[in-house]
Short mmCIF file of C-alpha atoms and ligand atoms in Angstrom, two decimals:
data_model
loop_
_atom_site.label_atom_id
_atom_site.label_comp_id
_atom_site.label_asym_id
_atom_site.label_seq_id
_atom_site.Cartn_x
_atom_site.Cartn_y
_atom_site.Cartn_z
CA MET Z 1454 46.98 88.97 115.64
CA ILE Z 1455 45.51 89.42 112.47
CA MET Z 1456 44.02 92.22 110.37
CA ASP Z 1457 40.38 92.61 110.25
CA SER Z 1458 39.31 94.85 106.95
CA SER Z 1459 36.62 96.66 109.10
CA PHE Z 1460 37.45 98.97 111.56
CA ALA Z 1461 36.05 102.17 113.05
CA MET Z 1462 36.77 104.86 115.69
CA LYS Z 1463 36.70 104.34 119.33
CA GLY Z 1464 33.16 103.93 120.73
CA GLY Z 1465 31.32 104.67 123.41
CA ASP Z 1466 31.81 108.85 125.58
CA GLY Z 1467 34.87 107.42 127.77
CA PRO Z 1468 37.91 109.52 127.60
CA THR Z 1469 39.56 107.76 124.55
CA SER Z 1470 36.34 107.56 122.67
CA TYR Z 1471 36.48 109.06 119.33
CA SER Z 1472 33.44 111.28 120.43
CA GLN Z 1473 35.45 112.93 122.81
CA ASN Z 1474 38.71 113.70 120.83
CA SER Z 1475 37.35 114.23 117.78
CA SER Z 1476 37.53 118.18 118.01
CA PHE Z 1477 40.55 118.32 115.09
CA GLN Z 1478 37.55 116.78 112.58
CA GLY Z 1479 35.25 119.70 114.07
CA SER Z 1480 37.17 122.29 113.61
CA ILE Z 1481 37.39 121.09 110.19
CA SER Z 1482 33.93 120.73 109.25
CA ASP Z 1483 33.02 124.14 111.63
CA GLN Z 1484 35.40 125.94 109.13
CA ALA Z 1485 33.02 124.58 106.29
CA LYS Z 1486 29.92 125.27 107.39
CA ALA Z 1487 29.52 128.62 105.76
CA LEU Z 1488 30.60 126.65 102.49
CA LEU Z 1489 27.92 123.84 103.10
CA VAL Z 1490 24.95 126.00 103.97
CA LYS Z 1491 25.72 128.58 100.33
CA GLY Z 1492 26.64 125.57 98.51
CA ILE Z 1493 22.68 123.97 99.33
CA GLN Z 1494 21.20 127.02 98.99
CA GLN Z 1495 22.50 128.35 95.76
CA ASN Z 1496 22.48 124.43 94.08
CA ILE Z 1497 19.98 122.26 95.68
CA VAL Z 1498 16.69 121.69 93.16
CA LEU Z 1499 13.49 121.11 95.88
CA PRO Z 1500 12.32 117.72 94.71
CA THR Z 1501 9.09 117.75 93.09
CA ASP Z 1502 6.70 114.90 91.63
CA PRO Z 1503 6.27 115.19 87.74
CA ASN Z 1504 2.77 116.66 88.58
CA GLY Z 1505 4.78 119.66 90.31
CA THR Z 1506 3.78 118.93 93.94
CA MET Z 1507 6.61 119.12 96.35
CA HIS Z 1508 8.05 116.06 97.81
CA ARG Z 1509 7.58 115.44 101.39
CA THR Z 1510 10.30 113.47 102.54
CA PHE Z 1511 13.98 114.64 102.22
CA ARG Z 1512 16.66 111.72 102.21
CA ILE Z 1513 19.84 112.99 103.65
CA ALA Z 1514 23.18 110.40 103.95
CA ASP Z 1515 26.09 111.33 106.08
CA LEU Z 1516 28.82 108.77 104.70
CA GLY Z 1517 31.12 107.61 107.30
CA CYS Z 1518 29.45 109.51 110.63
CA SER Z 1519 30.99 107.96 113.55
CA VAL Z 1520 30.03 109.42 116.59
CA GLY Z 1521 29.35 112.00 118.43
CA PRO Z 1522 29.39 115.68 118.22
CA ASN Z 1523 30.19 116.67 114.56
CA THR Z 1524 28.00 113.81 113.05
CA ILE Z 1525 24.90 116.33 114.57
CA ALA Z 1526 26.15 119.10 113.75
CA CYS Z 1527 26.44 118.52 110.30
CA VAL Z 1528 23.03 116.83 109.58
CA GLN Z 1529 21.44 119.66 111.55
CA THR Z 1530 23.38 122.20 109.24
CA ILE Z 1531 22.14 120.55 106.24
CA MET Z 1532 18.56 120.54 107.23
CA GLU Z 1533 18.65 124.41 108.50
CA ALA Z 1534 20.01 125.13 105.37
CA VAL Z 1535 17.31 122.97 103.53
CA LYS Z 1536 14.65 124.61 105.39
CA ALA Z 1537 15.83 128.47 104.74
CA LYS Z 1538 15.42 127.18 101.08
CA TYR Z 1539 12.13 125.85 101.27
CA LYS Z 1540 10.98 128.76 103.41
CA ALA Z 1541 12.89 130.90 100.79
CA GLU Z 1542 10.63 129.85 98.13
CA GLY Z 1543 7.65 130.63 99.72
CA ILE Z 1544 6.58 126.79 100.51
CA GLN Z 1545 5.12 125.52 103.64
CA LEU Z 1546 7.16 123.36 105.95
CA GLU Z 1547 4.50 121.87 108.03
CA THR Z 1548 4.39 118.87 106.02
CA LEU Z 1549 8.02 118.05 105.12
CA GLU Z 1550 9.73 115.52 106.96
CA PHE Z 1551 13.76 114.87 107.02
CA GLN Z 1552 14.47 111.29 107.80
CA VAL Z 1553 18.29 110.86 107.83
CA PHE Z 1554 20.91 107.85 107.48
CA PHE Z 1555 23.86 107.25 109.16
CA ASN Z 1556 25.96 105.10 107.56
CA ASP Z 1557 29.56 103.76 108.42
CA GLN Z 1558 31.71 100.60 109.33
CA VAL Z 1559 29.78 97.64 110.78
CA SER Z 1560 31.70 98.04 113.51
CA SER Z 1561 31.17 101.41 114.20
CA ASP Z 1562 28.84 102.12 117.79
CA PHE Z 1563 26.07 102.66 116.54
CA ASN Z 1564 24.13 101.99 119.57
CA THR Z 1565 26.34 104.97 121.05
CA LEU Z 1566 25.20 107.28 118.13
CA PHE Z 1567 21.40 106.34 118.89
CA GLN Z 1568 21.42 106.76 122.07
CA THR Z 1569 21.90 110.84 121.03
CA PHE Z 1570 18.45 111.15 118.97
CA LEU Z 1571 16.28 110.03 121.93
CA GLN Z 1572 15.28 113.38 122.73
CA ASP Z 1573 15.54 114.96 119.47
CA ARG Z 1574 11.99 113.40 117.28
CA SER Z 1575 12.30 116.33 114.88
CA TYR Z 1576 13.73 114.03 112.45
CA THR Z 1577 13.20 110.49 111.69
CA VAL Z 1578 17.01 108.53 111.44
CA ALA Z 1579 18.03 105.04 110.47
CA GLY Z 1580 21.76 103.15 110.78
CA VAL Z 1581 23.01 101.79 107.54
CA PRO Z 1582 26.22 99.88 108.32
CA GLY Z 1583 29.11 98.50 105.50
CA SER Z 1584 31.31 99.87 103.18
CA PHE Z 1585 30.75 103.34 101.44
CA HIS Z 1586 32.60 101.69 98.58
CA GLY Z 1587 30.03 99.89 97.51
CA LYS Z 1588 26.32 100.16 97.30
CA LEU Z 1589 24.31 101.48 100.20
CA PHE Z 1590 20.83 102.57 99.07
CA PRO Z 1591 18.07 102.33 96.76
CA LYS Z 1592 18.04 103.61 93.33
CA ALA Z 1593 17.26 107.70 93.39
CA SER Z 1594 16.46 107.65 96.68
CA MET Z 1595 18.73 109.91 98.80
CA ASN Z 1596 18.63 114.48 98.06
CA VAL Z 1597 21.71 115.04 99.91
CA MET Z 1598 24.83 113.00 100.66
CA HIS Z 1599 27.28 114.14 102.85
CA SER Z 1600 30.91 112.70 103.57
CA SER Z 1601 33.28 114.51 106.23
CA MET Z 1602 36.72 113.33 106.72
CA ALA Z 1603 36.23 109.88 106.18
CA LEU Z 1604 37.09 109.26 102.19
CA HIS Z 1605 40.97 108.98 102.92
CA TRP Z 1606 39.87 105.67 104.09
CA LEU Z 1607 40.83 103.14 101.51
CA SER Z 1608 38.68 99.95 100.72
CA GLU Z 1609 41.44 98.03 101.87
CA VAL Z 1610 45.74 98.54 102.42
CA PRO Z 1611 46.84 97.55 98.00
CA LYS Z 1612 47.90 94.08 98.45
CA GLU Z 1613 51.24 94.50 97.22
CA VAL Z 1614 52.67 96.13 99.65
CA LYS Z 1615 52.17 94.11 102.02
CA ARG Z 1616 53.88 91.10 99.56
CA PRO Z 1617 57.83 90.82 100.62
CA GLU Z 1618 58.40 89.29 97.02
CA SER Z 1619 56.65 92.45 95.74
CA PRO Z 1620 58.97 95.68 94.91
CA ALA Z 1621 56.09 97.51 96.66
CA TRP Z 1622 56.79 95.88 99.79
CA ASN Z 1623 56.84 98.81 102.22
CA LYS Z 1624 58.41 96.99 104.90
CA GLY Z 1625 59.43 98.92 107.85
CA LYS Z 1626 56.43 101.72 107.42
CA ILE Z 1627 53.17 102.10 108.12
CA THR Z 1628 52.03 104.57 105.29
CA TYR Z 1629 53.79 105.62 102.09
CA SER Z 1630 55.12 109.08 102.85
CA GLU Z 1631 59.06 107.39 103.28
CA SER Z 1632 58.50 104.84 100.48
CA ALA Z 1633 59.55 103.59 97.22
CA PRO Z 1634 57.92 105.01 94.42
CA GLU Z 1635 56.17 101.47 93.76
CA VAL Z 1636 54.49 101.63 97.03
CA ILE Z 1637 53.12 104.92 96.69
CA GLU Z 1638 51.80 104.03 93.07
CA ALA Z 1639 49.95 101.09 94.91
CA PHE Z 1640 48.12 103.59 97.43
CA SER Z 1641 47.04 106.17 94.78
CA THR Z 1642 46.26 103.52 92.09
CA GLN Z 1643 43.56 102.24 95.11
CA PHE Z 1644 42.79 105.63 96.40
CA GLN Z 1645 41.51 106.18 92.36
CA ARG Z 1646 40.08 102.53 91.89
CA ASP Z 1647 37.97 103.25 95.51
CA LEU Z 1648 37.05 106.83 95.02
CA GLU Z 1649 35.61 105.82 91.78
CA GLU Z 1650 33.34 102.82 92.58
CA PHE Z 1651 32.09 105.84 95.98
CA PHE Z 1652 31.52 108.40 92.94
CA ARG Z 1653 29.82 105.67 91.05
CA GLN Z 1654 27.59 104.25 93.56
CA ARG Z 1655 26.51 107.89 94.69
CA SER Z 1656 25.64 108.87 91.49
CA LEU Z 1657 23.21 105.86 91.43
CA GLU Z 1658 21.63 106.40 94.21
CA THR Z 1659 21.09 110.21 94.26
CA VAL Z 1660 18.32 111.64 92.82
CA ASP Z 1661 18.59 113.72 89.87
CA ASN Z 1662 19.43 117.43 90.72
CA GLY Z 1663 20.78 115.67 94.26
CA LEU Z 1664 23.88 117.00 95.89
CA LEU Z 1665 27.13 115.09 96.87
CA ILE Z 1666 28.98 116.92 99.14
CA ILE Z 1667 32.40 115.56 100.73
CA LEU Z 1668 34.89 117.18 103.20
CA MET Z 1669 38.26 115.51 103.32
CA PRO Z 1670 41.92 116.00 103.97
CA CYS Z 1671 43.83 117.09 100.75
CA ARG Z 1672 47.10 118.09 99.92
CA PRO Z 1673 47.84 121.21 97.89
CA ASP Z 1674 47.67 120.97 94.17
CA GLY Z 1675 51.42 120.00 91.87
CA THR Z 1676 52.59 118.14 95.81
CA ARG Z 1677 53.87 114.80 95.44
CA PRO Z 1678 51.85 112.21 97.36
CA SER Z 1679 54.72 111.55 100.02
CA GLU Z 1680 54.38 115.83 100.87
CA SER Z 1681 51.02 115.58 102.41
CA LEU Z 1682 51.35 116.50 106.16
CA PHE Z 1683 48.86 114.42 107.24
CA ILE Z 1684 50.37 111.18 105.89
CA GLN Z 1685 53.60 112.01 107.05
CA GLY Z 1686 52.27 112.92 110.53
CA ASN Z 1687 51.20 109.39 110.96
CA GLU Z 1688 54.69 107.96 109.83
CA CYS Z 1689 56.93 110.31 111.94
CA LEU Z 1690 55.03 109.94 115.36
CA LEU Z 1691 53.26 106.65 115.18
CA GLY Z 1692 54.97 104.69 112.30
CA HIS Z 1693 58.92 105.77 114.26
CA LEU Z 1694 56.93 104.81 117.64
CA LEU Z 1695 56.31 101.43 116.88
CA VAL Z 1696 60.07 100.96 115.12
CA ASP Z 1697 61.62 102.38 118.06
CA MET Z 1698 59.29 99.41 120.31
CA ALA Z 1699 60.92 96.73 117.45
CA LYS Z 1700 64.58 97.81 118.09
CA GLU Z 1701 63.67 97.51 121.99
CA GLY Z 1702 62.36 94.00 121.45
CA LEU Z 1703 58.36 95.11 122.79
CA LEU Z 1704 57.23 94.33 119.29
CA ASP Z 1705 57.29 91.66 116.54
CA GLU Z 1706 59.33 93.38 113.53
CA ALA Z 1707 57.68 91.55 111.26
CA LEU Z 1708 54.10 92.72 112.64
CA ILE Z 1709 55.04 96.54 111.38
CA ASP Z 1710 56.15 95.05 108.29
CA SER Z 1711 52.34 93.47 107.58
CA PHE Z 1712 50.98 96.55 108.98
CA ASN Z 1713 49.65 99.40 106.83
CA LEU Z 1714 47.64 102.24 107.55
CA SER Z 1715 44.93 101.90 104.57
CA VAL Z 1716 44.62 105.70 103.90
CA PHE Z 1717 46.06 108.28 101.07
CA VAL Z 1718 45.53 111.85 100.92
CA PRO Z 1719 44.78 113.60 97.41
CA THR Z 1720 45.19 116.66 95.46
CA ALA Z 1721 42.13 118.89 94.64
CA ALA Z 1722 42.98 118.04 90.97
CA GLU Z 1723 43.39 113.87 91.52
CA VAL Z 1724 39.58 114.00 92.73
CA ARG Z 1725 38.29 115.97 90.34
CA GLU Z 1726 39.42 113.52 87.70
CA VAL Z 1727 38.29 110.37 89.17
CA ALA Z 1728 35.12 112.32 89.11
CA ALA Z 1729 34.83 113.11 85.66
CA LYS Z 1730 34.80 109.93 84.85
CA ILE Z 1731 31.56 109.76 86.24
CA GLU Z 1732 29.08 111.33 83.52
CA CYS Z 1733 26.04 112.49 85.33
CA LEU Z 1734 27.78 114.38 88.15
CA SER Z 1735 29.05 118.03 87.28
CA VAL Z 1736 31.26 119.54 90.20
CA GLU Z 1737 29.86 122.94 91.18
CA VAL Z 1738 31.45 123.85 94.00
CA VAL Z 1739 35.56 123.33 95.05
CA GLU Z 1740 37.06 125.35 98.23
CA LYS Z 1741 40.45 124.72 100.50
CA ILE Z 1742 39.81 125.31 103.65
CA CYS Z 1743 43.17 125.45 105.87
CA LEU Z 1744 43.03 124.84 109.52
CA PRO Z 1745 42.74 127.74 111.71
CA ARG Z 1746 46.00 128.80 113.52
CA SER Z 1747 44.04 128.72 117.01
CA LEU Z 1748 44.44 124.45 116.52
CA GLY Z 1749 47.86 125.14 116.91
CA PRO Z 1750 47.78 124.26 120.64
CA VAL Z 1751 46.42 121.62 120.16
CA PHE Z 1752 49.44 120.25 117.81
CA GLN Z 1753 51.64 121.79 120.60
CA ASN Z 1754 50.20 119.64 123.09
CA PRO Z 1755 51.79 115.98 123.00
CA GLY Z 1756 48.61 114.41 125.66
CA HIS Z 1757 45.98 116.02 123.23
CA LEU Z 1758 47.38 115.28 120.09
CA SER Z 1759 48.12 111.68 121.11
CA ARG Z 1760 44.40 111.49 122.18
CA LEU Z 1761 43.06 112.56 118.80
CA MET Z 1762 45.35 110.18 117.16
CA ARG Z 1763 44.54 107.34 119.47
CA ALA Z 1764 40.72 107.76 118.66
CA VAL Z 1765 40.99 107.57 115.13
CA THR Z 1766 43.72 104.48 115.06
CA GLU Z 1767 43.50 102.04 118.18
CA ASP Z 1768 40.92 100.31 116.92
CA ILE Z 1769 42.47 99.37 113.81
CA ILE Z 1770 45.99 98.82 116.01
CA ALA Z 1771 44.53 96.89 118.89
CA LYS Z 1772 43.54 94.26 115.79
CA HIS Z 1773 46.76 93.94 114.29
CA PHE Z 1774 49.28 94.11 116.87
CA GLY Z 1775 46.98 93.10 120.21
CA PRO Z 1776 45.00 94.89 123.07
CA ALA Z 1777 48.31 94.66 125.28
CA ALA Z 1778 50.64 96.03 122.60
CA SER Z 1779 48.18 98.38 121.80
CA ASP Z 1780 48.13 100.17 125.35
CA LEU Z 1781 51.56 100.42 125.20
CA ILE Z 1782 52.37 101.95 121.86
CA TYR Z 1783 49.58 104.52 123.12
CA SER Z 1784 51.11 104.99 126.75
CA ARG Z 1785 54.14 106.01 125.02
CA LEU Z 1786 52.81 107.80 121.91
CA PRO Z 1787 52.82 111.61 123.88
CA LYS Z 1788 56.75 111.17 124.53
CA LYS Z 1789 57.44 110.68 121.03
CA ILE Z 1790 55.51 113.60 120.12
CA GLU Z 1791 56.96 115.72 122.85
CA GLU Z 1792 60.54 114.28 121.75
CA ARG Z 1793 60.06 115.19 118.23
CA SER Z 1794 58.45 118.46 118.73
CA LEU Z 1795 61.63 119.55 120.62
CA GLU Z 1796 63.83 118.88 117.34
CA SER Z 1797 65.06 121.72 115.71
CA PRO Z 1798 63.31 122.40 113.33
CA PRO Z 1799 60.32 120.29 114.41
CA PRO Z 1800 59.04 117.96 111.86
CA PRO Z 1801 56.69 120.02 109.33
CA CYS Z 1802 53.41 117.83 110.52
CA LEU Z 1803 53.90 119.50 114.07
CA GLY Z 1804 55.06 123.28 113.19
CA ASN Z 1805 52.98 123.96 110.43
CA ILE Z 1806 49.14 123.60 111.64
CA GLU Z 1807 47.95 126.20 108.57
CA ARG Z 1808 49.48 123.97 106.37
CA PHE Z 1809 46.90 121.17 106.88
CA GLU Z 1810 44.25 121.38 103.37
CA ASN Z 1811 41.22 120.36 103.05
CA LEU Z 1812 38.77 120.18 100.06
CA PHE Z 1813 35.15 121.10 100.54
CA MET Z 1814 33.75 119.57 97.20
CA LEU Z 1815 29.91 119.87 95.83
CA LEU Z 1816 28.78 117.79 93.20
CA ARG Z 1817 25.69 117.79 91.60
CA LYS Z 1818 23.83 113.70 90.06
CA ASN Z 1819 22.17 115.47 86.27
CA ALA Z 1820 19.38 113.96 84.74
CA VAL Z 1821 20.29 111.46 82.38
CA SER Z 1822 18.35 111.57 79.29
CA ASN Z 1823 17.09 107.86 78.08
C1 LIG E 1072 37.76 110.25 110.96
S1 LIG E 1072 35.97 109.58 110.99
C2 LIG E 1072 35.10 110.87 110.63
C3 LIG E 1072 33.76 111.09 111.33
C4 LIG E 1072 32.70 112.01 111.25
N1 LIG E 1072 32.24 112.39 109.55
C5 LIG E 1072 33.37 113.54 111.79
O1 LIG E 1072 33.43 114.25 110.69
O2 LIG E 1072 34.26 113.46 112.68
C6 LIG E 1072 35.75 108.82 109.87
C7 LIG E 1072 34.80 107.75 109.57
O3 LIG E 1072 34.68 107.26 108.34
C8 LIG E 1072 34.72 105.72 108.65
N2 LIG E 1072 34.71 105.08 107.30
C9 LIG E 1072 36.23 104.92 106.72
N3 LIG E 1072 36.01 104.24 105.64
C10 LIG E 1072 34.70 103.89 106.00
C11 LIG E 1072 33.86 103.01 104.81
N4 LIG E 1072 34.92 102.28 103.27
N5 LIG E 1072 32.84 102.86 104.32
C12 LIG E 1072 32.09 103.36 106.27
N6 LIG E 1072 32.75 104.15 106.63
C13 LIG E 1072 34.20 104.32 106.87
C14 LIG E 1072 35.58 105.28 109.88
O4 LIG E 1072 34.91 104.44 110.33
C15 LIG E 1072 35.19 106.96 110.48
O5 LIG E 1072 34.27 106.55 111.65
#
């Protein structure tokens, strides 16, 4: 099997789908909901024509939307917050129309997503397939762009970590959490490049005074990239499982050597630094969101945790290792999680749920004078 650079969360609404197994991401969005509402109401400037007439169409984009309850919930929160702002300014809402654009990778399950909207005609929807690391929309067309739990995905695995002759070759590992400094550097550089391009494109596509709002996993400021619990979790559960299976002769070692998850978890300061390179963007809100303790039982339940991990990684694993090997991998994942959780002490990624940090950032596109 070979790696396809485009991947998606598990589609449909079956028992292993992302739609049915995204409560982890959903609980982070729930934690961020109050910030999202307040951030929009305090920072949005309602769009007007040069003659002062309010625009009738308000455009929202959700980038890396996937499919499921989280996708719908966040755009509804944004629309409610915008409506409340119009109302507070005494502006008639009857003529206001929302147009919502859902973006994800081309292989994402847009069909299942769109079936959700068959009953709701209160706003119009459109799908925009393609990578958010490139151009997605016409210039100055979007009022609010939002992205939740998606920006840690890179545009590609850095090439040098896949090359055996490179000092950054990431042999036997699927992330950079237990790797050489050269590997970490390669992932970090790729992230900065991708994020800069993301910000650059969005700054072109957003109207003056429009907002860009991101929610993504992060690590505490001052920590090393390898200290991300999110990254450690993928290595010590999924990565170590793959190595065990290779030792048992169930997987080809060379396939593990050529496999890497294309993810990087930054600090808030690293994200700010990249944003500062785009002149017309200003960072207006930066907040950290920790996971609620109530999510602890999810992490202590191997079946539940393995379903969450499977919904996110199955497409990418099946493309690389093949569907049969992928089934075998996920049938063994709950046992691997259980074994690791019984270690004394368990790995930090299983023991310290409230130390998983997420970053909420709101940026404004400022008018550029010609
Ligand atoms: C973990 S899901 C989050 C989905 C949803 N926003 C939520 O909060 O539940 C991450 C999504 O980002 C998408 N994604 C990753 N890289 C992308 C890219 N370069 N362009 C567009 N979507 C991307 C994935 O396909 C996936 O659907």
